[in-house]
Amino acid sequence: MAASGTAAPRRLVQYVVVRSDLVHTLAWPLGAVITQACHAAIAAIHLNYNDPDTQEYLAELDSMHKVVLQVAGTGAVDQASLTSLSETLTEKGIAHKLWIEQPENVPTCLALKPYPKDIVHPLLHKFKLFK
């Protein structure tokens, strides 16, 4: 129990949302899908490198916290859901990177910059952990 007047430390989390159909329907190798998530996570960090939350997140190198969620559906449904989530995040002012695999021009996943969990979890609570 925290001492009176002592705030609990902020929990910064980087969320990554991946299309599950890439593995389960389109038969992409799991390694290729993990690579997509890595690309998106690094891109989101790079694009928001000077952000105070990003700097705080990077300063705690050995205790970074990521949550990988899935957009579940099939093919066009997954792609549309991922694109819709990106649009919602943009409307809400949530910094993120929608990763679009080239040269196929296929949206595969997105990653948010690190945020305090309580700020972004309400926007992502409907998505389940990737499996």
PDB file of N, CA and C in Angstrom, residues 1-8:
ATOM      1  N   MET A   1       0.850  -1.187   0.000  1.00  0.00           N
ATOM      2  CA  MET A   1       0.000   0.000   0.000  1.00  0.00           C
ATOM      3  C   MET A   1       0.886   1.238   0.000  1.00  0.00           C
ATOM      4  N   ALA A   2       0.588   2.175  -0.860  1.00  0.00           N
ATOM      5  CA  ALA A   2       1.377   3.399  -0.970  1.00  0.00           C
ATOM      6  C   ALA A   2       1.138   4.285   0.244  1.00  0.00           C
ATOM      7  N   ALA A   3       2.187   4.980   0.619  1.00  0.00           N
ATOM      8  CA  ALA A   3       2.074   5.903   1.736  1.00  0.00           C
ATOM      9  C   ALA A   3       1.101   7.014   1.372  1.00  0.00           C
ATOM     10  N   SER A   4       0.461   7.558   2.381  1.00  0.00           N
ATOM     11  CA  SER A   4      -0.499   8.626   2.158  1.00  0.00           C
ATOM     12  C   SER A   4       0.162   9.781   1.426  1.00  0.00           C
ATOM     13  N   GLY A   5      -0.494  10.242   0.347  1.00  0.00           N
ATOM     14  CA  GLY A   5       0.035  11.360  -0.421  1.00  0.00           C
ATOM     15  C   GLY A   5       1.036  10.929  -1.481  1.00  0.00           C
ATOM     16  N   THR A   6       1.357   9.643  -1.557  1.00  0.00           N
ATOM     17  CA  THR A   6       2.301   9.157  -2.549  1.00  0.00           C
ATOM     18  C   THR A   6       1.516   8.567  -3.713  1.00  0.00           C
ATOM     19  N   ALA A   7       1.710   9.138  -4.871  1.00  0.00           N
ATOM     20  CA  ALA A   7       1.003   8.645  -6.057  1.00  0.00           C
ATOM     21  C   ALA A   7       1.688   7.393  -6.579  1.00  0.00           C
ATOM     22  N   ALA A   8       0.895   6.479  -7.093  1.00  0.00           N
ATOM     23  CA  ALA A   8       1.447   5.283  -7.726  1.00  0.00           C
ATOM     24  C   ALA A   8       2.170   5.721  -9.001  1.00  0.00           C
TER      25      ALA A   8
END
